[in-house]
Amino acid sequence: MKFGLSTGTFYIYPLRTVFRWARQASFDTVELVVNPEVIARGGAAVRRVAEEEGMPIGSVHPTVVRLPGWWERRGGMERTIPLAMETGAGTMVMHTPRSESLDAGEGLAFRQLVERWQPRLAASGNGLRLAVENKAVRSALDRRFALTPVEQLRAFADRHDLDLVLDTMHAGSAGVDLVYASKVFAGRLAEVHLSDMGGHVPLGNWRLAQDLWSQHRFPGAGKLALEEMVAALAAAGFEGTVVLEINPVAARIWWPAAARRRLDRAMAWLRRAAAGGAGPG
């Protein structure tokens, strides 16, 4: 099992700084979230920066903001996948379509994207594999989408030879047991995006505070059984990557010294969890 850091947590920081912090906190790899710096530099140049800092890029994640031409749901993967190939990453993260059918609309576009790129990647010999992440459930509509159920997502991955990404916060929002989800994904699980959710929110019921604080929390700060899941993965000999994917508030990004301490604390938590006992965040 390897441990990775999502650069998306530190979206506003220079990539070199984030790579260095990840190395200093003893992470094994990073998940590169596409941002304006990534686009401006290009994949090959970003790879060189990562190599200079001694931090390999294990995976690439689409932009989390609607950057023109790069937004995943508007054709942005046609640019993002080639960029990922340049970085040397082994995994390209994708998200399920907001569609009740894979034969029309966004669902059809998603399926056709997969069918178009799978043979290209296989022929390239690059080593990059597509990996689809389970969906968060925030409404009744979300539950009706074709690939929201983890069982349906696994079946789709089997049909198209895709890897899978288990996002713990997304699974928690859907009410899916984490250990169960990891077993459903077993054999195709490339990454776990690890964060907590729920629990006490210090700023009360203010909606913005709820959104910023209660989702993608520091591990152990919420209500998810993260420790049990990580221990189960370790016991099963999981060879993929557990990627820390917490929100900027949880990382204390406004204070670099505090942010670095949070990374050290997170790595300590991950190691204890893998060994069978982590405790609260």
Coordinates of C-alpha atoms in Angstrom, one line a residue:
M1 CA 0.0 0.0 0.0
K2 CA 1.3 3.5 -0.9
F3 CA 0.2 6.8 0.4
G4 CA -0.4 9.8 -1.8
L5 CA -1.4 13.5 -1.5
S6 CA -3.9 15.3 -3.7
T7 CA -2.5 18.5 -4.9
G8 CA -6.0 19.8 -5.1
T9 CA -6.0 20.5 -1.4
F10 CA -3.3 23.1 -2.0
Y11 CA -4.7 24.3 -5.3
I12 CA -3.4 27.9 -4.8
Y13 CA 0.2 26.9 -4.0
P14 CA 2.9 26.5 -6.6
L15 CA 3.3 22.8 -7.6
R16 CA 6.9 22.7 -6.6
T17 CA 6.0 23.7 -3.0
V18 CA 3.3 21.1 -2.8
F19 CA 5.6 18.4 -4.2
R20 CA 8.3 19.3 -1.7
W21 CA 5.8 19.3 1.2
A22 CA 4.6 15.9 0.2
R23 CA 8.1 14.5 0.1
Q24 CA 9.0 16.1 3.4
A25 CA 5.9 14.5 5.0
S26 CA 7.0 11.1 3.6
F27 CA 4.1 10.6 1.1
D28 CA 5.0 8.1 -1.6
T29 CA 3.3 9.9 -4.5
V30 CA 1.0 12.8 -5.5
E31 CA -2.3 12.9 -7.4
L32 CA -2.0 15.9 -9.7
V33 CA -5.1 17.9 -10.0
V34 CA -5.2 19.9 -13.2
N35 CA -5.0 23.7 -12.5
P36 CA -3.8 26.7 -14.4
E37 CA -0.2 26.0 -13.6
V38 CA -0.4 22.5 -14.9
I39 CA -2.0 23.7 -18.1
A40 CA 0.5 26.5 -18.6
R41 CA 3.5 24.2 -18.0
G42 CA 2.3 21.1 -19.7
G43 CA 2.5 17.6 -18.5
A44 CA 6.2 16.9 -19.4
A45 CA 7.4 20.1 -17.6
V46 CA 5.3 19.3 -14.5
R47 CA 6.8 15.8 -14.5
R48 CA 10.3 17.3 -14.5
V49 CA 9.4 19.6 -11.5
A50 CA 8.1 16.6 -9.7
E51 CA 11.2 14.6 -10.4
E52 CA 13.4 17.4 -9.2
E53 CA 11.5 17.4 -5.9
G54 CA 11.7 13.6 -5.6
M55 CA 7.9 13.1 -5.8
P56 CA 6.5 10.9 -8.5
I57 CA 3.1 11.7 -10.0
G58 CA 1.0 8.6 -9.5
S59 CA -2.3 9.8 -10.9
V60 CA -4.0 12.8 -12.6
H61 CA -7.4 14.2 -11.6
P62 CA -9.4 16.5 -13.9
T63 CA -9.8 20.1 -12.9
V64 CA -12.1 20.8 -10.0
V65 CA -13.1 24.2 -11.4
R66 CA -14.6 25.0 -14.7
L67 CA -11.5 26.0 -16.6
P68 CA -12.5 26.7 -20.3
G69 CA -11.7 23.7 -22.5
W70 CA -10.7 21.5 -19.5
W71 CA -14.0 20.8 -17.7
E72 CA -14.6 17.1 -17.6
R73 CA -18.3 17.3 -18.4
R74 CA -17.8 19.5 -21.4
G75 CA -15.2 17.5 -23.4
G76 CA -12.2 18.3 -21.2
M77 CA -11.0 14.7 -21.0
E78 CA -9.8 14.9 -24.6
R79 CA -7.1 17.3 -23.3
T80 CA -6.6 15.9 -19.9
I81 CA -5.8 12.3 -20.9
P82 CA -3.0 13.3 -23.2
L83 CA -1.6 15.6 -20.5
A84 CA -1.7 12.7 -18.0
M85 CA 0.2 10.6 -20.5
E86 CA 3.0 13.2 -20.5
T87 CA 3.3 13.2 -16.7
G88 CA 4.2 9.5 -16.4
A89 CA 1.2 8.8 -14.1
G90 CA -0.3 5.4 -14.0
T91 CA -3.9 6.4 -13.3
M92 CA -6.3 8.9 -14.9
V93 CA -9.2 9.6 -12.6
M94 CA -12.7 10.0 -14.2
H95 CA -16.1 10.7 -12.8
T96 CA -19.4 9.0 -13.5
P97 CA -21.9 10.8 -15.8
R98 CA -25.0 12.5 -14.4
S99 CA -27.3 10.4 -16.5
E100 CA -29.8 7.6 -15.9
S101 CA -28.8 5.9 -19.1
L102 CA -25.5 5.2 -20.8
D103 CA -27.2 5.2 -24.2
A104 CA -28.2 8.9 -24.4
G105 CA -26.9 12.3 -23.4
E106 CA -24.1 12.6 -21.0
G107 CA -24.1 8.9 -20.3
L108 CA -23.6 8.0 -23.9
A109 CA -20.8 10.6 -24.2
F110 CA -19.1 9.1 -21.2
R111 CA -19.4 5.5 -22.6
Q112 CA -18.1 6.6 -26.0
L113 CA -15.2 8.4 -24.4
V114 CA -14.2 5.2 -22.6
E115 CA -14.6 3.2 -25.8
R116 CA -12.6 5.7 -27.8
W117 CA -9.7 6.0 -25.4
Q118 CA -9.2 2.4 -24.1
P119 CA -7.8 1.1 -27.4
R120 CA -5.7 4.2 -27.8
L121 CA -4.1 3.8 -24.4
A122 CA -3.5 0.1 -24.9
A123 CA -1.8 0.7 -28.2
S124 CA 0.4 3.5 -26.8
G125 CA 2.1 1.3 -24.3
N126 CA 2.3 4.4 -22.0
G127 CA 1.0 2.5 -19.0
L128 CA -1.8 5.0 -18.2
R129 CA -5.1 3.4 -17.1
L130 CA -8.5 5.0 -16.8
A131 CA -10.0 4.7 -13.3
V132 CA -13.6 5.7 -12.5
E133 CA -14.5 7.2 -9.1
N134 CA -17.7 6.4 -7.3
K135 CA -20.3 9.2 -7.2
A136 CA -21.3 11.3 -4.2
V137 CA -25.1 11.3 -3.4
R138 CA -26.5 14.7 -2.5
S139 CA -30.0 14.3 -3.8
A140 CA -32.6 11.7 -4.8
L141 CA -31.7 12.3 -8.4
D142 CA -28.1 11.3 -7.8
R143 CA -29.3 7.9 -6.7
R144 CA -31.0 7.3 -10.0
F145 CA -27.9 7.8 -12.1
A146 CA -26.8 4.7 -14.0
L147 CA -23.4 4.3 -12.3
T148 CA -24.1 5.6 -8.8
P149 CA -24.6 2.1 -7.3
V150 CA -21.1 0.7 -6.6
E151 CA -22.3 -2.7 -7.9
Q152 CA -23.3 -1.1 -11.3
L153 CA -20.0 0.8 -11.4
R154 CA -18.1 -2.4 -10.9
A155 CA -20.0 -4.2 -13.6
F156 CA -19.3 -1.3 -16.0
A157 CA -15.6 -1.4 -15.1
D158 CA -15.5 -5.2 -15.8
R159 CA -17.1 -4.7 -19.2
H160 CA -14.6 -2.0 -20.3
D161 CA -11.5 -3.1 -18.4
L162 CA -11.4 0.0 -16.2
D163 CA -9.8 0.5 -12.9
L164 CA -11.8 2.0 -10.0
V165 CA -11.3 4.7 -7.4
L166 CA -13.1 4.5 -4.0
D167 CA -13.8 8.0 -2.6
T168 CA -14.7 7.5 1.1
M169 CA -16.6 10.7 1.4
H170 CA -18.7 9.9 -1.6
A171 CA -19.4 6.4 -0.3
G172 CA -20.4 7.8 3.0
S173 CA -22.8 10.3 1.4
A174 CA -24.5 7.4 -0.4
G175 CA -24.7 5.4 2.9
V176 CA -22.4 2.7 1.5
D177 CA -20.3 0.7 4.0
L178 CA -16.6 1.4 3.2
V179 CA -15.3 -2.1 3.7
Y180 CA -18.2 -3.5 1.6
A181 CA -17.4 -1.0 -1.2
S182 CA -13.7 -1.9 -1.1
K183 CA -14.7 -5.5 -1.5
V184 CA -17.0 -4.8 -4.4
F185 CA -14.1 -2.9 -6.1
A186 CA -11.5 -5.6 -5.2
G187 CA -9.2 -6.5 -8.1
R188 CA -9.8 -3.2 -9.9
L189 CA -9.2 -0.8 -7.1
A190 CA -6.4 1.5 -8.0
E191 CA -6.9 4.2 -5.5
V192 CA -8.8 5.2 -2.4
H193 CA -9.5 8.9 -2.0
L194 CA -9.5 9.2 1.7
S195 CA -11.3 11.8 3.8
D196 CA -13.9 11.9 6.5
M197 CA -17.3 13.5 6.7
G198 CA -19.9 14.6 9.2
G199 CA -19.2 15.0 12.9
H200 CA -19.1 18.3 14.8
V201 CA -19.0 21.4 12.7
P202 CA -17.7 24.3 14.9
L203 CA -19.5 27.1 13.0
G204 CA -23.0 25.7 13.5
N205 CA -25.6 25.5 10.8
W206 CA -24.2 28.1 8.4
R207 CA -24.5 26.5 5.0
L208 CA -21.1 27.6 3.7
A209 CA -19.4 26.3 6.9
Q210 CA -21.2 23.0 6.5
D211 CA -20.0 22.7 2.9
L212 CA -16.4 23.7 3.7
W213 CA -16.0 21.9 7.0
S214 CA -18.2 18.7 7.0
Q215 CA -17.1 17.3 3.6
H216 CA -13.6 15.9 2.9
R217 CA -12.6 16.3 6.5
F218 CA -9.3 15.3 8.1
P219 CA -9.3 11.5 8.8
G220 CA -10.8 10.7 12.2
A221 CA -12.5 14.1 12.5
G222 CA -15.9 12.8 11.2
K223 CA -18.0 9.7 11.4
L224 CA -16.7 7.4 8.7
A225 CA -15.1 4.1 9.6
L226 CA -11.9 5.0 7.8
E227 CA -9.6 3.2 10.2
E228 CA -11.4 -0.1 9.7
M229 CA -11.3 0.2 6.0
V230 CA -7.6 1.1 5.8
A231 CA -6.8 -1.8 8.1
A232 CA -8.9 -4.2 6.0
L233 CA -7.1 -3.0 2.8
A234 CA -3.7 -3.5 4.5
A235 CA -4.7 -7.0 5.7
A236 CA -5.9 -7.9 2.2
G237 CA -2.5 -6.8 0.7
F238 CA -3.8 -3.8 -1.2
E239 CA -1.1 -2.7 -3.6
G240 CA -2.7 0.6 -4.8
T241 CA -2.6 4.1 -3.3
V242 CA -4.5 5.7 -0.5
V243 CA -4.7 9.3 -1.5
L244 CA -5.3 12.0 1.2
E245 CA -8.0 14.2 -0.3
I246 CA -9.0 16.7 2.3
N247 CA -10.6 20.2 1.9
P248 CA -8.4 23.3 2.2
V249 CA -9.9 24.2 5.5
A250 CA -9.0 20.8 7.0
A251 CA -5.5 21.4 5.7
R252 CA -5.2 24.9 7.2
I253 CA -3.9 26.2 3.9
W254 CA -3.8 29.8 5.1
W255 CA -0.9 29.1 7.4
P256 CA 2.0 27.1 5.7
A257 CA 3.5 26.0 9.0
A258 CA 0.2 24.6 10.1
A259 CA -0.5 23.0 6.8
R260 CA 2.8 21.1 6.9
R261 CA 2.0 20.0 10.5
R262 CA -1.3 18.7 9.2
L263 CA 0.4 16.7 6.5
D264 CA 2.8 15.1 9.1
R265 CA -0.2 14.3 11.3
A266 CA -2.1 12.8 8.4
M267 CA 0.8 10.6 7.4
A268 CA 1.1 9.4 11.0
W269 CA -2.6 8.6 11.1
L270 CA -2.4 6.6 7.8
R271 CA 0.5 4.6 9.1
R272 CA -1.3 3.8 12.3
A273 CA -4.4 2.9 10.5
A274 CA -2.6 0.5 8.2
A275 CA -1.0 -1.1 11.2
G276 CA -4.4 -1.6 12.8
G277 CA -5.0 1.4 15.1
A278 CA -5.2 5.1 14.2
G279 CA -7.6 6.9 16.6
P280 CA -9.3 10.3 16.2
G281 CA -8.0 12.9 13.8

